[in-house]
XYZ file of C-alpha atoms in Angstrom:
475
model
C 0.575 -0.001 0.199
C 2.758 2.994 0.739
C 4.911 2.212 -2.424
C 1.965 1.856 -4.706
C 0.887 5.107 -2.726
C 3.622 7.155 -2.937
C 4.359 5.939 -6.957
C 0.987 7.459 -7.068
C 1.568 10.789 -5.690
C 4.743 11.216 -7.119
C 2.702 10.969 -10.750
C 0.919 13.741 -9.577
C 3.344 16.028 -8.514
C 6.298 15.204 -10.632
C 8.030 11.873 -11.991
C 10.770 13.895 -13.397
C 11.933 14.759 -10.198
C 11.067 13.376 -6.865
C 12.199 10.188 -5.707
C 9.513 7.496 -3.852
C 11.000 6.964 -0.085
C 11.904 3.110 -0.370
C 9.326 1.770 2.608
C 7.784 3.288 6.094
C 10.986 1.788 7.126
C 13.036 4.225 5.680
C 11.561 7.116 6.411
C 12.942 8.273 9.497
C 16.711 8.409 7.161
C 14.747 10.978 4.868
C 15.020 14.926 5.898
C 17.366 18.049 5.058
C 20.399 17.156 3.633
C 20.206 13.251 4.742
C 22.786 11.408 2.869
C 21.270 9.097 -0.410
C 23.700 6.292 -1.863
C 23.286 6.237 -6.046
C 24.323 2.911 -7.702
C 23.650 1.711 -11.603
C 22.135 -0.926 -11.721
C 22.056 -1.580 -15.104
C 24.920 -0.645 -17.870
C 24.378 -0.265 -21.959
C 25.799 0.812 -24.080
C 23.695 4.079 -24.800
C 21.126 3.652 -21.049
C 21.942 3.262 -17.563
C 19.535 3.061 -14.649
C 20.067 3.980 -11.102
C 18.741 2.716 -7.802
C 19.051 5.334 -4.928
C 19.138 4.190 -1.092
C 19.011 5.834 2.144
C 21.392 5.808 4.909
C 21.053 6.761 8.709
C 24.080 9.688 8.052
C 23.729 13.137 6.994
C 26.142 15.331 5.369
C 27.374 17.171 9.079
C 28.343 13.693 9.674
C 31.340 13.052 6.958
C 32.528 16.828 6.881
C 36.353 17.826 8.318
C 35.806 18.477 11.781
C 32.314 17.802 11.887
C 29.307 20.174 10.872
C 27.492 20.986 13.789
C 28.198 24.609 13.100
C 26.553 23.571 9.264
C 23.947 26.305 9.079
C 21.542 26.428 6.607
C 18.382 27.849 6.111
C 14.713 25.823 5.156
C 11.748 26.916 3.904
C 8.414 24.960 4.533
C 4.991 25.234 3.162
C 2.426 23.526 2.023
C 2.417 21.945 -1.327
C -1.384 19.974 -1.783
C -3.826 18.238 -0.122
C -3.713 13.823 -1.469
C -6.835 11.627 -0.721
C -7.766 9.777 -3.363
C -9.034 6.039 -3.782
C -6.943 4.057 -6.711
C -8.181 0.908 -8.259
C -5.218 -1.463 -9.327
C -4.938 -4.226 -11.222
C -3.474 -7.295 -9.686
C -1.699 -7.792 -12.514
C 0.184 -4.641 -12.145
C 3.429 -4.368 -11.009
C 2.548 -3.382 -7.413
C 0.478 -6.659 -7.994
C 3.216 -9.056 -6.093
C 2.932 -6.868 -3.079
C -0.641 -5.629 -2.183
C -0.875 -9.462 -2.766
C 1.235 -9.747 -0.162
C -0.272 -7.601 2.262
C -3.750 -8.966 1.903
C -2.719 -12.271 1.842
C -3.575 -14.574 5.112
C -6.307 -16.337 3.065
C -6.803 -18.112 -0.475
C -7.495 -15.123 -3.409
C -8.823 -15.909 -6.326
C -7.353 -13.634 -9.020
C -9.486 -11.212 -8.116
C -8.266 -9.244 -10.732
C -8.184 -5.532 -8.651
C -7.845 -4.113 -5.006
C -9.119 -0.403 -4.072
C -6.240 1.803 -2.187
C -7.878 4.153 -0.559
C -5.268 7.079 0.123
C -6.256 9.695 2.698
C -3.208 11.238 3.389
C -4.461 14.687 3.475
C -2.246 17.522 3.981
C 0.723 17.669 2.511
C 4.030 19.728 2.890
C 7.177 20.106 1.395
C 10.394 21.202 3.917
C 13.052 22.372 1.074
C 17.322 23.425 1.479
C 17.717 27.119 0.573
C 20.002 26.367 -1.983
C 21.834 30.000 -1.493
C 21.865 29.262 2.023
C 23.758 25.843 1.070
C 26.188 26.653 -0.990
C 27.178 29.286 1.035
C 27.649 27.522 4.190
C 29.683 24.497 2.442
C 32.217 26.992 0.988
C 35.991 25.949 1.666
C 34.603 23.008 3.525
C 35.678 19.373 2.874
C 34.769 16.175 3.298
C 36.498 13.369 5.801
C 38.035 10.893 3.075
C 39.143 9.004 6.804
C 36.106 8.954 7.748
C 34.360 4.902 7.711
C 31.271 6.058 5.760
C 33.578 7.513 2.668
C 36.147 4.450 2.662
C 33.848 2.066 1.374
C 32.491 4.349 -1.259
C 36.071 6.600 -2.454
C 36.855 2.650 -3.922
C 33.766 1.666 -5.196
C 34.238 3.900 -8.455
C 30.103 3.288 -9.025
C 28.977 4.851 -6.441
C 27.778 8.371 -6.089
C 26.994 10.266 -2.920
C 24.087 12.322 -2.748
C 22.076 14.957 -0.399
C 17.886 15.068 0.112
C 17.191 18.886 -0.816
C 13.791 18.817 -0.452
C 11.097 16.028 1.186
C 7.633 15.527 1.258
C 5.819 14.382 4.480
C 2.306 14.289 5.919
C 0.966 17.286 8.119
C -0.850 15.046 9.953
C -1.168 11.178 11.091
C -2.929 9.827 7.755
C -4.525 6.362 7.343
C -3.941 4.379 4.159
C -6.416 1.310 3.479
C -6.438 -1.690 0.887
C -9.170 -3.564 0.257
C -10.711 -6.046 -2.206
C -13.965 -8.297 -2.910
C -12.940 -11.998 -3.356
C -14.250 -14.788 -4.737
C -13.932 -17.901 -3.411
C -15.323 -20.259 -6.246
C -11.919 -20.606 -7.930
C -9.447 -22.636 -5.745
C -6.631 -23.691 -8.411
C -6.333 -19.498 -9.057
C -6.335 -18.385 -5.543
C -3.571 -21.058 -4.468
C -1.651 -20.106 -7.537
C -1.488 -16.803 -6.444
C -0.810 -17.040 -3.078
C 2.265 -19.184 -4.021
C 3.063 -16.150 -5.544
C 2.928 -13.670 -3.614
C 5.113 -15.713 -1.209
C 2.346 -16.645 0.695
C 0.769 -20.054 1.467
C -3.237 -21.234 0.748
C -5.680 -21.491 3.959
C -8.414 -23.311 2.082
C -10.722 -20.669 3.219
C -11.679 -16.981 2.809
C -13.822 -13.981 3.763
C -15.855 -12.686 0.630
C -14.424 -9.394 1.722
C -11.113 -8.229 3.207
C -8.931 -5.818 4.213
C -5.971 -4.078 5.409
C -5.227 -0.454 6.581
C -2.007 1.362 8.340
C -1.882 4.655 9.656
C 0.822 6.988 9.270
C 2.235 9.293 11.790
C 2.278 13.291 10.939
C 5.888 13.885 9.394
C 6.164 10.905 7.940
C 8.277 11.157 4.658
C 6.585 10.131 1.178
C 9.246 11.663 -1.713
C 12.076 13.529 -1.653
C 14.314 16.028 -4.381
C 18.351 15.277 -3.869
C 21.018 16.570 -5.510
C 24.244 14.513 -5.671
C 28.217 15.772 -4.711
C 31.292 15.381 -6.761
C 34.209 14.663 -4.587
C 37.491 14.486 -4.899
C 39.965 11.916 -3.553
C 42.756 13.728 -3.470
C 41.983 16.374 -0.744
C 38.430 15.958 -0.050
C 37.139 19.371 -1.290
C 33.815 18.911 -3.721
C 30.877 20.691 -5.301
C 27.438 19.763 -5.416
C 26.022 19.448 -8.728
C 23.046 21.310 -10.033
C 22.470 20.539 -13.401
C 22.367 16.885 -13.923
C 22.305 17.312 -17.265
C 26.304 17.974 -17.627
C 27.690 16.002 -14.908
C 26.667 13.479 -12.174
C 28.234 13.264 -8.931
C 30.900 10.318 -7.939
C 34.294 10.199 -7.048
C 37.357 12.078 -8.875
C 41.136 11.909 -8.297
C 41.264 15.440 -9.414
C 41.281 18.415 -7.320
C 38.027 20.450 -7.668
C 38.757 23.443 -8.235
C 40.712 21.460 -11.716
C 37.503 20.525 -12.975
C 35.106 22.440 -15.042
C 31.471 21.254 -15.561
C 32.567 19.445 -18.703
C 34.869 17.237 -17.010
C 32.465 15.534 -14.902
C 30.916 11.945 -15.130
C 28.624 11.279 -17.627
C 24.549 11.894 -17.450
C 22.893 9.640 -15.551
C 20.269 8.726 -18.178
C 21.845 9.332 -22.270
C 19.954 7.349 -24.889
C 21.339 8.431 -28.420
C 19.702 8.625 -31.613
C 22.090 6.580 -33.595
C 19.679 3.431 -35.267
C 22.574 1.598 -35.644
C 23.973 1.688 -32.010
C 20.368 0.689 -31.300
C 20.458 -2.525 -33.663
C 23.847 -3.601 -32.158
C 22.228 -3.822 -28.824
C 19.508 -6.102 -30.244
C 21.174 -8.110 -32.577
C 20.156 -11.294 -31.098
C 16.493 -10.522 -31.863
C 17.859 -9.185 -35.571
C 19.408 -12.061 -35.975
C 16.425 -14.655 -35.525
C 14.385 -15.864 -38.439
C 11.091 -14.435 -39.029
C 9.507 -17.418 -36.651
C 11.136 -17.181 -34.409
C 11.098 -13.639 -33.932
C 7.464 -13.603 -34.253
C 7.784 -16.243 -31.330
C 9.520 -14.378 -28.770
C 7.323 -10.880 -29.716
C 4.382 -13.191 -28.405
C 6.251 -13.652 -25.611
C 6.955 -10.490 -24.681
C 3.490 -9.605 -25.652
C 1.907 -11.877 -23.006
C 4.235 -10.191 -20.162
C 3.378 -6.784 -20.923
C -0.132 -8.009 -20.293
C 0.880 -8.825 -16.957
C 3.269 -5.893 -15.897
C 4.145 -7.430 -12.133
C 5.970 -10.206 -14.193
C 8.807 -7.663 -15.238
C 10.593 -6.960 -12.278
C 10.517 -10.892 -10.525
C 11.915 -12.017 -14.683
C 14.603 -8.556 -14.597
C 15.460 -9.866 -11.190
C 15.745 -13.479 -12.379
C 18.110 -11.987 -15.068
C 20.275 -10.192 -13.025
C 20.571 -13.285 -10.738
C 21.473 -15.563 -14.026
C 24.443 -12.501 -14.777
C 26.284 -12.305 -10.998
C 26.601 -16.231 -11.711
C 28.199 -16.281 -15.279
C 30.551 -13.103 -14.278
C 31.040 -15.458 -11.294
C 31.803 -19.094 -13.151
C 29.179 -20.403 -10.580
C 27.268 -23.141 -12.590
C 23.474 -22.961 -11.206
C 20.563 -24.348 -10.959
C 17.441 -24.930 -9.467
C 13.619 -26.145 -10.218
C 10.708 -24.916 -12.454
C 8.385 -25.126 -8.995
C 10.852 -23.145 -7.663
C 11.137 -20.554 -10.468
C 7.269 -20.240 -10.716
C 6.270 -19.340 -6.905
C 9.195 -16.324 -7.027
C 7.816 -14.929 -10.394
C 3.952 -15.525 -9.754
C 4.210 -17.628 -13.712
C 2.734 -20.998 -14.720
C 4.735 -23.382 -16.672
C 4.162 -22.646 -20.082
C 4.395 -18.680 -18.905
C 7.718 -18.910 -18.178
C 9.929 -21.755 -20.167
C 9.616 -20.179 -23.804
C 11.273 -16.672 -22.538
C 14.002 -18.768 -20.050
C 14.597 -20.723 -23.528
C 15.407 -17.895 -25.634
C 18.014 -16.573 -22.839
C 19.759 -20.186 -22.799
C 18.083 -21.658 -19.182
C 17.590 -24.884 -20.237
C 15.577 -27.875 -18.460
C 17.531 -31.608 -17.903
C 15.124 -34.601 -17.798
C 15.591 -35.012 -14.095
C 13.062 -31.637 -13.952
C 15.974 -29.489 -12.897
C 16.253 -25.856 -14.437
C 20.232 -25.037 -15.415
C 21.009 -21.717 -15.347
C 22.965 -20.188 -18.564
C 26.599 -19.869 -18.981
C 27.250 -17.077 -21.082
C 25.128 -13.965 -21.883
C 24.423 -14.351 -25.205
C 22.838 -12.019 -27.252
C 19.123 -12.964 -26.726
C 19.879 -12.732 -22.882
C 21.273 -9.278 -23.051
C 18.231 -8.823 -25.596
C 15.957 -9.607 -22.810
C 17.834 -7.484 -20.064
C 17.527 -4.825 -21.818
C 13.889 -5.188 -22.894
C 12.345 -6.252 -19.096
C 14.983 -3.326 -17.855
C 13.143 -0.481 -20.487
C 9.795 -2.076 -19.321
C 10.602 -1.289 -15.433
C 10.726 2.302 -16.694
C 6.785 2.366 -17.943
C 3.487 2.980 -16.168
C 1.172 -0.072 -16.605
C -1.204 1.474 -18.469
C 1.609 2.908 -20.774
C 2.989 -0.857 -20.716
C -0.644 -1.975 -21.889
C -1.276 -0.030 -24.408
C 2.059 -0.432 -26.055
C 1.888 -4.026 -26.028
C -1.898 -3.560 -28.070
C 0.340 -1.240 -30.945
C 2.379 -4.410 -31.235
C 0.060 -6.445 -32.248
C -0.096 -4.219 -35.817
C 2.886 -3.921 -37.314
C 2.183 -0.827 -40.152
C 0.988 0.634 -36.611
C 4.501 -0.199 -34.927
C 6.133 0.929 -37.807
C 4.251 4.494 -37.723
C 4.762 4.991 -34.098
C 8.435 4.537 -33.915
C 9.168 7.049 -37.552
C 6.877 9.317 -35.060
C 8.501 8.704 -31.482
C 11.882 9.098 -33.903
C 11.225 12.448 -34.595
C 11.016 13.925 -31.051
C 14.758 11.878 -30.104
C 15.426 14.011 -32.748
C 13.985 17.533 -32.115
C 15.244 20.002 -30.955
C 12.908 21.089 -28.730
C 9.773 19.828 -27.401
C 7.279 19.342 -30.256
C 7.135 17.465 -33.594
C 5.038 18.192 -37.421
C 3.255 15.373 -38.104
C 1.851 14.008 -41.499
C -1.516 13.492 -42.701
C -0.403 9.783 -42.055
C 0.893 10.063 -38.826
C -1.900 12.292 -37.925
C -4.575 9.694 -38.679
C -2.541 6.534 -36.793
C -2.649 8.840 -33.875
C -6.294 9.609 -33.546
C -7.234 6.129 -33.712
C -6.790 3.013 -30.948
C -4.073 1.718 -29.733
C -1.864 4.411 -31.040
C -4.138 7.175 -29.496
C -4.275 5.093 -25.923
C -0.313 4.691 -25.967
C 0.296 8.813 -26.952
C -2.460 9.292 -24.129
C -0.734 7.277 -21.838
C 2.951 9.070 -22.697
C 0.914 12.416 -21.797
C 2.179 13.518 -25.393
C -0.823 15.864 -27.069
C -2.005 16.143 -30.218
C -3.130 19.903 -32.024
C -3.298 19.264 -35.489
C -0.299 19.065 -37.343
C 1.555 19.163 -34.188
C 2.515 17.042 -31.259
C 3.897 18.265 -27.973
C 5.848 15.807 -25.301
C 8.553 16.477 -22.751
C 12.178 15.786 -23.207
C 12.301 14.028 -19.885
C 10.049 11.842 -20.469
C 12.187 8.595 -20.252
C 8.937 6.371 -20.850
C 9.028 7.598 -24.639
C 12.537 6.540 -25.383
C 11.704 3.096 -23.924
C 8.574 2.965 -25.934
C 10.845 3.933 -29.238
C 13.412 1.312 -28.201
C 10.784 -1.146 -27.826
C 9.997 -0.574 -30.840
C 12.849 -0.448 -32.721
C 13.965 -3.845 -31.418
C 10.486 -5.303 -33.069
C 10.208 -3.353 -36.140
C 13.238 -0.808 -36.441
C 14.660 -3.314 -39.005
C 11.921 -4.813 -40.947
């Protein structure tokens, strides 16, 4: 409930600028100038994905001489009142979490639950940036601090500070409710296994859960990265992620210009030959196998809850491959972890190099094949999309002419220097009817006569373009 509520809140207030508080347990670690660690979880030639970890420390804990004298102005203001009931599909990204929260009963695949989020008034506490920069002038990071030593030796870790927090002004209540149909025992058992619980064999006609959030609970935050010199501990606050991002550098900060910083967090190149190379495994398949793979991916897109578990499975497999470890499991265990049936999971895994032995064991792949990397990239791209975006895109994949025209339009957005593109008569026509119309609406793109407007910061547009390119970019 907490995760789905925070996700909906961020979608309302600004998905491009806000980060979700991971859980109720970590909300106490989110406050002005608290430290957050950013780490890449995916590397691609033109795409990087990052995850953010909260810590128990604040900026004052890592400054030379301590930071008890650090005086930074803050402002607090009410930003909105948020009370909303949201109907969420158990097939969606939060399906597994919602089922786990509701699960001491034998749930049938009752496809929807209602999350009632009575958050009330919300306030935002923000650090005054001029005051912060002034207070940090000539200050240095204590490189001998145990909190810094381990990070400085890991070039992929980035240290950030919280600059704004959205939090509750009063106590709030979340409740999650589903109407249970106890007739379909088999579906209930499968869903129980998927959620990591056990079926009880009985259920009430109605089941709900509720939690109370106390006043001051953090829900979302903004942050800025730090660029830290391992030479002398000098550092700077990165105000523009578009040109540089934080991390650790062996150079003194005074010797660096903005262009010397590390590359931006998300970099997507427009060169289609680069994209084609990333999807080489798929491009090399014959038409029959390529169509089989498209059908498999579309089936997964119709159940967005599967995306993250499959992505995690492939990441674990990559870890075993890199370490040279032979690993096996069984299909029942995999299905329980991911929430699938036999005929849903193995067709995809067979493409990635998993294979089933005669004794029923499932062997992990021994190498990262081209198709393994294709599957990893597609799951990573799907993670960036909302449920409605995934469903709309899945419908578009069924029609090759629609998909190719959409790809043509989305390529225009990538090449455009602004946030609008001109549309041809054929493009206007395809965008006026479903399924293309639904996808454009889901991506918050607007069509007005012969012009389409969009946000260049919308990572979903880039993700959709790359997925369309995978299946229709070269044929």
